[in-house]
PDB file of C-alpha atoms in Angstrom:
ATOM      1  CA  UNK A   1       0.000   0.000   0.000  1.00 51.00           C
ATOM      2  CA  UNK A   2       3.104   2.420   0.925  1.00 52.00           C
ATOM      3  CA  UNK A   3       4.290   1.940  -2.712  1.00 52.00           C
ATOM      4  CA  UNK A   4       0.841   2.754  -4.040  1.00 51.00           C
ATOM      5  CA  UNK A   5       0.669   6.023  -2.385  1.00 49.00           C
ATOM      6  CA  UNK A   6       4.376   6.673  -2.949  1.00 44.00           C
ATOM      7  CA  UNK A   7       3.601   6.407  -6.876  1.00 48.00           C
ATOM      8  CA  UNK A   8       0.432   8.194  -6.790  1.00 47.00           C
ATOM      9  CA  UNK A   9       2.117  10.852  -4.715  1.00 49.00           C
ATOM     10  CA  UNK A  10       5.034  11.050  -7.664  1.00 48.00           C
ATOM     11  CA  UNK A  11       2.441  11.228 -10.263  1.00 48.00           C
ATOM     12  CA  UNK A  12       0.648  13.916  -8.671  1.00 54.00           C
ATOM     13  CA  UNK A  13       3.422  15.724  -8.248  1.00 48.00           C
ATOM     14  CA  UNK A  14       4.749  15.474 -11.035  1.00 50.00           C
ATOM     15  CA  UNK A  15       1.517  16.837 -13.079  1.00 49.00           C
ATOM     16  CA  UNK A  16       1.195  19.406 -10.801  1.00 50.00           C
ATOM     17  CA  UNK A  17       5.098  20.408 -11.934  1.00 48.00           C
ATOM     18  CA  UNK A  18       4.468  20.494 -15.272  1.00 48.00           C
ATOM     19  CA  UNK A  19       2.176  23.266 -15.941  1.00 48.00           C
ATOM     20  CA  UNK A  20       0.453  21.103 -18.733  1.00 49.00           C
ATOM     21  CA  UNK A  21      -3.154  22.215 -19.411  1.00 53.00           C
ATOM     22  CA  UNK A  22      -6.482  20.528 -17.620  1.00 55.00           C
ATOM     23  CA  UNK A  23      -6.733  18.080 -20.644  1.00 67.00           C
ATOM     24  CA  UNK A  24      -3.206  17.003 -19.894  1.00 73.00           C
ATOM     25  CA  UNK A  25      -3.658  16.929 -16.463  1.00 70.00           C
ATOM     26  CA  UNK A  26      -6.705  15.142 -16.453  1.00 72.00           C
ATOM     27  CA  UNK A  27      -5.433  12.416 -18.231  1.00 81.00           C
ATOM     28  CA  UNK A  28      -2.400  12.101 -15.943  1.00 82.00           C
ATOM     29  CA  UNK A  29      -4.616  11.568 -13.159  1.00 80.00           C
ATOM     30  CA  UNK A  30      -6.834   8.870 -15.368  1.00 83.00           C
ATOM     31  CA  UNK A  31      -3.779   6.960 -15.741  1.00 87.00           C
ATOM     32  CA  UNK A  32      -2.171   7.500 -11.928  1.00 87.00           C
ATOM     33  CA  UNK A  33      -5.951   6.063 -10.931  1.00 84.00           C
ATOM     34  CA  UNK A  34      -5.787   3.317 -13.749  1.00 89.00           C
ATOM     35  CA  UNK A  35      -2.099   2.304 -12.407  1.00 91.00           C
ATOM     36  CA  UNK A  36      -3.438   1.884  -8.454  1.00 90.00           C
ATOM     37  CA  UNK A  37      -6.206  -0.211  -9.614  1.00 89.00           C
ATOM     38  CA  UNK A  38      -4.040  -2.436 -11.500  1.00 92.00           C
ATOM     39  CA  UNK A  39      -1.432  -2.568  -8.414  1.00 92.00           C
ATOM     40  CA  UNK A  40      -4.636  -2.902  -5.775  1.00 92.00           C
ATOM     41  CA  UNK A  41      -6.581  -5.909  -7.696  1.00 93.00           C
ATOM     42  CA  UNK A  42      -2.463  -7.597  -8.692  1.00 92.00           C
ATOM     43  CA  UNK A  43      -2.501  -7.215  -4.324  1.00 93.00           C
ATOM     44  CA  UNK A  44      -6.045  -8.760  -3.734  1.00 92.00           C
ATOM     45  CA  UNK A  45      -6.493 -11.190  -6.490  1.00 92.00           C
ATOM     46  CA  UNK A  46      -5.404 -14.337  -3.950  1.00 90.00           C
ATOM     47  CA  UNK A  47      -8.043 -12.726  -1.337  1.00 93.00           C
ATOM     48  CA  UNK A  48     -11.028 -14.126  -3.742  1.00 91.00           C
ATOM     49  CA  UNK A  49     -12.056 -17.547  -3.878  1.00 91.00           C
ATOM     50  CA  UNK A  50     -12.915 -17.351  -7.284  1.00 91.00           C
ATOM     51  CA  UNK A  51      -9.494 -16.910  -8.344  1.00 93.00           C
ATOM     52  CA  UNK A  52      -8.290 -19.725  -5.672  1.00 92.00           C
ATOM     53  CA  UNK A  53     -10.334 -22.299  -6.836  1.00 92.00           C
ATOM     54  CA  UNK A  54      -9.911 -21.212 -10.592  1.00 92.00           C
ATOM     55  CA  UNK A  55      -6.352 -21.174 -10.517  1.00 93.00           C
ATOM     56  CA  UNK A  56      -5.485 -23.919  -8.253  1.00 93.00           C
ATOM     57  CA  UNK A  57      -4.763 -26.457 -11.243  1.00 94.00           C
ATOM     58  CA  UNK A  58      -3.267 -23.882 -13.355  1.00 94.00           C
ATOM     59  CA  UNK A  59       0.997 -23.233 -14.111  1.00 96.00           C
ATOM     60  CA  UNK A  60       2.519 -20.356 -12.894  1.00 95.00           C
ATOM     61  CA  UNK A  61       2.711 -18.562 -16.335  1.00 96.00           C
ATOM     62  CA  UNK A  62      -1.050 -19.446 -17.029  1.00 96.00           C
ATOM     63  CA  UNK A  63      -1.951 -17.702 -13.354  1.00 95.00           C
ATOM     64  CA  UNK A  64      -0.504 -14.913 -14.676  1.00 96.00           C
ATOM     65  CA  UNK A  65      -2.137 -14.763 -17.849  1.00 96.00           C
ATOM     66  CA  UNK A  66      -5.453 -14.735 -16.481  1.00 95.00           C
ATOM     67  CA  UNK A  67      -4.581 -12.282 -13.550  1.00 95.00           C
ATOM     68  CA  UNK A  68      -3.421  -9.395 -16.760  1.00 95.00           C
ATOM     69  CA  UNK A  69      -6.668 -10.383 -18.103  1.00 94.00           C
ATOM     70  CA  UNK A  70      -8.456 -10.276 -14.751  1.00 94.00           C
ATOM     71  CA  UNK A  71      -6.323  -7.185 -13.557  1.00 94.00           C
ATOM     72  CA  UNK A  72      -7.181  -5.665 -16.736  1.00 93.00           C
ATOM     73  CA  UNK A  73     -11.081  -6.059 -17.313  1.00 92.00           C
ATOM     74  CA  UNK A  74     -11.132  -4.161 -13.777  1.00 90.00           C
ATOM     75  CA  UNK A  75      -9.118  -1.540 -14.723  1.00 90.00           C
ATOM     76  CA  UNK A  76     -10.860  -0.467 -17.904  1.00 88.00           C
ATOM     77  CA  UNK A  77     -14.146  -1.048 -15.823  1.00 84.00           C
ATOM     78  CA  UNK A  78     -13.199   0.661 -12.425  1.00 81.00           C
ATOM     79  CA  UNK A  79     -13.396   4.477 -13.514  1.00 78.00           C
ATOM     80  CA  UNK A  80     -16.716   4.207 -14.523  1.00 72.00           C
ATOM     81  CA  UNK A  81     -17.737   2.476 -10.689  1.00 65.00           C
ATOM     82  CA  UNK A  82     -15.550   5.624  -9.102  1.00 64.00           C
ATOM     83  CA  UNK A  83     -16.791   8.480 -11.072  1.00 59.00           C
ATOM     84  CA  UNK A  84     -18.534  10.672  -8.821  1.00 49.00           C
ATOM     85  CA  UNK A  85     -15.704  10.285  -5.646  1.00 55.00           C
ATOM     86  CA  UNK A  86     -13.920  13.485  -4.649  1.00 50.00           C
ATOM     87  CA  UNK A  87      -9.930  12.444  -5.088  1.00 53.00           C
ATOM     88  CA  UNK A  88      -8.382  14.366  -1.787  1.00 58.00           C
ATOM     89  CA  UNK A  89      -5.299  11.386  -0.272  1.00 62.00           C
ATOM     90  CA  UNK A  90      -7.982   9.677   2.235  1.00 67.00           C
ATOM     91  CA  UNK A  91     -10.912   9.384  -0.384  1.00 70.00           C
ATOM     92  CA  UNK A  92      -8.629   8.659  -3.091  1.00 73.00           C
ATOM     93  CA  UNK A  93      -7.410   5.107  -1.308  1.00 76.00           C
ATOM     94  CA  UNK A  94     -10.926   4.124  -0.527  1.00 78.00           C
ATOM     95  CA  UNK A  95     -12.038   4.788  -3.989  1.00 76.00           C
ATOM     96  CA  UNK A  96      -9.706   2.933  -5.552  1.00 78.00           C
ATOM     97  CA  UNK A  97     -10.517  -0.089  -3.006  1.00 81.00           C
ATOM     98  CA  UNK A  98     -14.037   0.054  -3.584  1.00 79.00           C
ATOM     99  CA  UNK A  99     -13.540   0.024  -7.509  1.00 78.00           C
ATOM    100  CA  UNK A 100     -11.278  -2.929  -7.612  1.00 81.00           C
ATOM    101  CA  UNK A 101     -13.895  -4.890  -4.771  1.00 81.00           C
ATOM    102  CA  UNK A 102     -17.170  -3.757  -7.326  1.00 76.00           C
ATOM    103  CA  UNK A 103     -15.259  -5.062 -10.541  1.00 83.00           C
ATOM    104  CA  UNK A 104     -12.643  -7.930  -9.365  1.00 85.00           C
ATOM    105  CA  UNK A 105     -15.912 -10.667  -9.207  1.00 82.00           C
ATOM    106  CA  UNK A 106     -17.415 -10.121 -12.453  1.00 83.00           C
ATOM    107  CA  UNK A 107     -13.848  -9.890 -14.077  1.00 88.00           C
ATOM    108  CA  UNK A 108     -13.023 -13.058 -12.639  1.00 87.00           C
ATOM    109  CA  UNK A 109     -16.019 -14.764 -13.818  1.00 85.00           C
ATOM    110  CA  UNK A 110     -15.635 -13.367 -16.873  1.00 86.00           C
ATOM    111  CA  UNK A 111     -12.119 -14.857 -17.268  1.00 87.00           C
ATOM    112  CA  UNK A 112     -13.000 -18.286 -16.143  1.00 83.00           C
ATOM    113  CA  UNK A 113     -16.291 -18.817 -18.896  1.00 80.00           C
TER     114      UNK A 113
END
């Protein structure tokens, strides 16, 4: 979680810096949000039994392949589950958690049809 807010904080920072316009800026934060979902559902995947039971027969490589897949799916589909939160550093950690946890199921069952 400490490297999650370390890179978000970076990110942040780092558009801030920049001066770029609010299109630019914007799109730095989509992709700041879009990278701590990805990190936060790689973290939680092995939480879900879903993905424990699915996986258990599975090789190493093909685990992986299905958790980009997985990881993926939620990351296109969290933004649109998050859209109305207020990003401040508390709000922005709970939004992201409650993205990945409304998106990781259906993802996984998607991946496992």
């Amino acid at each position: 979680m400490k490297k999650i807010t370390l890179l978000l904080s970076a990110l942040i920072l780092t558009a801030c810096a920049t001066g770029t316009n609010n299109s630019s800026s914007s799109q730095i934060g989509q992709i700041a949000f879009k990278k701590a979902v990805n990190a936060k559902c790689s973290a939680e995947l092995d939480t879900y039994d879903v993905w424990r039971v699915g996986t258990k027969l599975m090789t190493k490589s093909q685990q992986k392949a299905v958790e980009k897949e997985v990881c993926s799916c939620v990351t296109q589909k969290a933004p649109y589950n998050a859209a109305n939160a207020v990003v401040n550093s508390n709000s922005y950690n709970a939004m992201v958690a409650n993205a990945v946890a409304g998106t990781i199921n259906s993802c996984l069952i998607q991946s496992f049809k």
